[in-house]
Coordinates of C-alpha atoms in Angstrom, one line a residue:
M32 CA -12.2 -1.7 22.3
S33 CA -13.2 -4.6 20.1
G34 CA -13.4 -5.1 16.4
S35 CA -16.5 -4.4 14.3
N36 CA -17.5 -5.0 10.7
E37 CA -20.0 -2.1 10.9
H38 CA -17.5 0.4 9.5
D39 CA -20.0 3.1 8.6
T40 CA -21.7 3.2 12.0
F41 CA -18.9 2.3 14.3
I42 CA -15.5 3.6 13.2
T43 CA -15.4 7.1 11.7
P44 CA -12.3 9.1 10.7
Q45 CA -12.8 11.2 13.8
I46 CA -12.8 8.0 16.0
L47 CA -9.7 6.8 14.2
L48 CA -7.8 10.1 14.9
K49 CA -8.9 9.9 18.5
A50 CA -7.5 6.4 18.7
Y51 CA -4.2 7.5 17.3
S52 CA -4.1 10.3 19.9
L53 CA -4.5 7.6 22.6
G54 CA -1.8 5.4 21.2
L55 CA -4.1 2.9 19.4
F56 CA -4.2 1.9 15.8
P57 CA -6.4 -0.5 13.8
M58 CA -5.6 -3.8 12.1
A59 CA -7.5 -6.8 10.6
E60 CA -6.5 -10.4 10.9
K61 CA -6.2 -10.7 7.1
A62 CA -7.4 -8.9 3.9
D63 CA -10.7 -10.9 3.5
D64 CA -11.7 -10.5 7.2
P65 CA -14.2 -7.7 7.4
T66 CA -13.6 -7.0 11.1
I67 CA -11.2 -4.5 12.6
F68 CA -9.5 -4.6 16.0
W69 CA -7.4 -2.1 18.0
V70 CA -3.8 -2.6 18.8
E71 CA -1.8 -1.0 21.6
P72 CA 1.6 -2.6 21.8
E73 CA 3.5 -2.9 25.1
F74 CA 6.6 -1.8 23.1
R75 CA 6.4 0.6 20.3
G76 CA 8.6 1.2 17.2
V77 CA 9.9 4.7 16.9
M78 CA 12.2 6.2 14.2
P79 CA 14.0 9.1 15.8
L80 CA 14.1 11.8 13.2
D81 CA 17.3 13.4 14.5
A82 CA 19.1 10.1 14.4
F83 CA 17.8 8.8 11.1
H84 CA 20.5 6.6 9.4
I85 CA 20.7 6.2 5.7
P86 CA 22.9 3.2 4.6
R87 CA 25.7 4.2 2.3
S88 CA 24.3 2.2 -0.7
L89 CA 21.0 3.9 -0.3
K90 CA 22.6 7.4 -0.2
K91 CA 24.0 6.6 -3.6
E92 CA 20.6 5.4 -4.9
V93 CA 19.0 8.7 -3.7
R94 CA 21.8 10.8 -5.3
R95 CA 21.4 8.9 -8.6
G96 CA 17.7 10.0 -8.8
T97 CA 16.6 6.5 -10.0
Y98 CA 13.1 7.2 -8.9
D99 CA 10.8 10.2 -9.3
I100 CA 9.2 10.9 -5.9
T101 CA 5.7 12.5 -5.5
V102 CA 3.5 13.1 -2.5
N103 CA -0.3 12.4 -2.2
Q104 CA -0.6 11.7 -5.9
A105 CA -1.7 8.1 -5.8
F106 CA -2.9 7.5 -2.2
D107 CA -5.5 4.7 -2.8
T108 CA -3.2 3.0 -5.3
V109 CA -0.4 2.9 -2.7
V110 CA -2.8 1.5 0.0
K111 CA -3.9 -1.2 -2.5
A112 CA -0.3 -2.1 -3.3
C113 CA 0.5 -2.3 0.4
A114 CA -2.4 -4.7 0.8
E115 CA -1.2 -7.1 -1.9
P116 CA 0.6 -10.3 -1.0
A117 CA 4.4 -10.1 -1.4
P118 CA 7.3 -12.5 -0.9
G119 CA 7.7 -13.0 2.8
R120 CA 4.3 -11.3 3.4
E121 CA 1.6 -13.7 2.1
E122 CA -1.0 -12.3 4.4
T123 CA -1.9 -8.6 4.9
W124 CA -3.7 -6.8 7.7
I125 CA -5.2 -4.2 5.3
N126 CA -8.9 -5.1 4.6
D127 CA -11.5 -3.1 2.7
P128 CA -12.9 -1.3 5.8
I129 CA -9.4 -0.1 6.7
R130 CA -8.8 1.0 3.1
M131 CA -12.0 3.0 3.1
L132 CA -11.2 4.6 6.4
Y133 CA -7.8 5.8 5.4
N134 CA -9.1 7.1 2.1
E135 CA -11.5 9.2 4.2
L136 CA -8.6 10.4 6.3
H137 CA -6.8 11.3 3.2
E138 CA -9.7 13.3 1.9
I139 CA -9.7 15.4 5.1
G140 CA -5.9 15.9 5.1
H141 CA -4.8 13.5 7.8
A142 CA -3.5 10.5 5.7
H143 CA -0.7 10.9 3.2
S144 CA 1.3 8.8 0.7
V145 CA 4.8 9.1 -0.7
E146 CA 5.2 7.5 -4.2
A147 CA 8.3 6.3 -6.0
W148 CA 7.9 6.1 -9.8
Y149 CA 10.2 4.5 -12.4
E150 CA 9.5 5.2 -16.1
D151 CA 6.0 6.4 -15.2
Q152 CA 5.2 3.2 -13.3
L153 CA 4.4 3.2 -9.6
V154 CA 7.1 0.9 -8.1
G155 CA 7.1 1.7 -4.4
G156 CA 5.7 3.9 -1.7
L157 CA 4.3 4.2 1.7
Y158 CA 1.4 5.8 3.6
G159 CA 0.6 7.0 7.0
V160 CA -1.3 9.4 9.2
S161 CA -0.4 12.9 10.5
L162 CA -1.8 14.3 13.7
G163 CA -0.2 17.2 15.5
R164 CA 3.5 16.9 15.0
A165 CA 3.4 13.1 14.8
F166 CA 3.4 10.9 11.8
F167 CA 2.2 7.3 12.1
G168 CA 3.7 5.1 9.4
E169 CA 1.3 2.4 8.3
S170 CA 2.7 0.4 5.5
M171 CA 5.1 0.4 2.5
F172 CA 5.6 -1.6 -0.6
S173 CA 8.3 -2.0 -3.2
R174 CA 8.3 -3.5 -6.7
R175 CA 11.9 -2.5 -7.5
T176 CA 15.1 -2.5 -5.5
N177 CA 15.1 0.3 -2.8
A178 CA 12.0 2.0 -4.1
S179 CA 10.2 2.0 -0.8
K180 CA 13.5 2.9 1.0
V181 CA 13.9 6.0 -1.2
A182 CA 10.3 7.0 -0.4
L183 CA 11.1 6.7 3.3
V184 CA 14.2 8.9 3.0
H185 CA 12.0 11.6 1.3
L186 CA 9.3 11.1 4.0
V187 CA 11.9 11.7 6.8
E188 CA 13.3 14.8 5.0
R189 CA 9.8 16.2 4.7
L190 CA 8.9 15.6 8.3
K191 CA 12.1 17.3 9.5
E192 CA 11.6 20.3 7.2
R193 CA 8.0 20.8 8.5
G194 CA 8.7 20.5 12.2
F195 CA 7.4 17.0 13.0
V196 CA 9.0 15.4 16.1
L197 CA 7.6 11.8 16.2
L198 CA 7.7 9.1 13.5
D199 CA 5.9 6.1 14.8
T200 CA 6.6 2.8 13.0
Q201 CA 4.3 0.8 15.4
F202 CA 6.6 -2.2 15.4
T203 CA 10.2 -2.8 14.6
N204 CA 11.8 -5.2 12.2
E205 CA 15.2 -5.7 10.4
H206 CA 14.1 -3.5 7.6
L207 CA 13.4 -0.6 9.9
T208 CA 16.2 -1.0 12.4
Q209 CA 18.8 -0.3 9.7
F210 CA 17.5 3.2 9.6
G211 CA 17.8 3.7 13.4
T212 CA 14.3 2.6 14.5
I213 CA 14.2 1.8 18.2
E214 CA 11.7 0.0 20.5
I215 CA 10.5 1.8 23.5
P216 CA 8.0 0.9 26.3
R217 CA 4.5 2.1 26.1
A218 CA 4.8 4.6 28.9
E219 CA 7.8 6.3 27.2
Y220 CA 5.9 6.3 23.9
E221 CA 2.9 8.0 25.5
V222 CA 5.2 10.9 26.8
L223 CA 6.5 11.4 23.3
L224 CA 3.1 11.2 21.8
E225 CA 1.6 13.7 24.2
A226 CA 4.4 16.2 23.5
A227 CA 4.0 15.7 19.7
L228 CA 0.2 16.5 19.9
E229 CA 0.7 19.8 21.7
E230 CA 1.3 21.6 18.5
T231 CA 0.4 21.1 14.8
A232 CA 2.6 20.7 11.8
E233 CA 1.4 20.8 8.2
F234 CA 2.4 17.7 6.1
N235 CA 1.3 19.2 2.8

């Protein structure tokens, strides 16, 4: 499947959900590129929910309650923040068509955000897609130390409480591996995905 800048006529929320069910997800080359292309990695990042590891310093941060955590209260603001350049991430793959698509998914209950607030200011968060008993993590941002990590801890707790069995991180990096994220071959991922889609869990 190739990219297209004809968002309204080509990629709909239903097509996007179908793509996720097949192991695909969309990206753009950069924020000002209007086109979208599909990605299907040979190796996939997965965060096993039953082996989620919280570093000791982060456990202390969570216990201190530094950040107020909400869910689905500022979805578009979180997506926009994830799309902004940041140190070590000067380019982003989130363009306007992607932002529009995920807002549409949010409106029909398949895209969600977790927000971290400090003194009534949004300082971190993440968003992703739920389908069946799978959650596909898309992006996260942080404007204060550990804000996005605390949001991730709350996401994992929520997924476990609600019966989700797959947390897909798409890729792996040093930030994610500290929590236990592993990389698995596509064929192994497809087996996990198929099992996760056999039943439905409610994120909200």
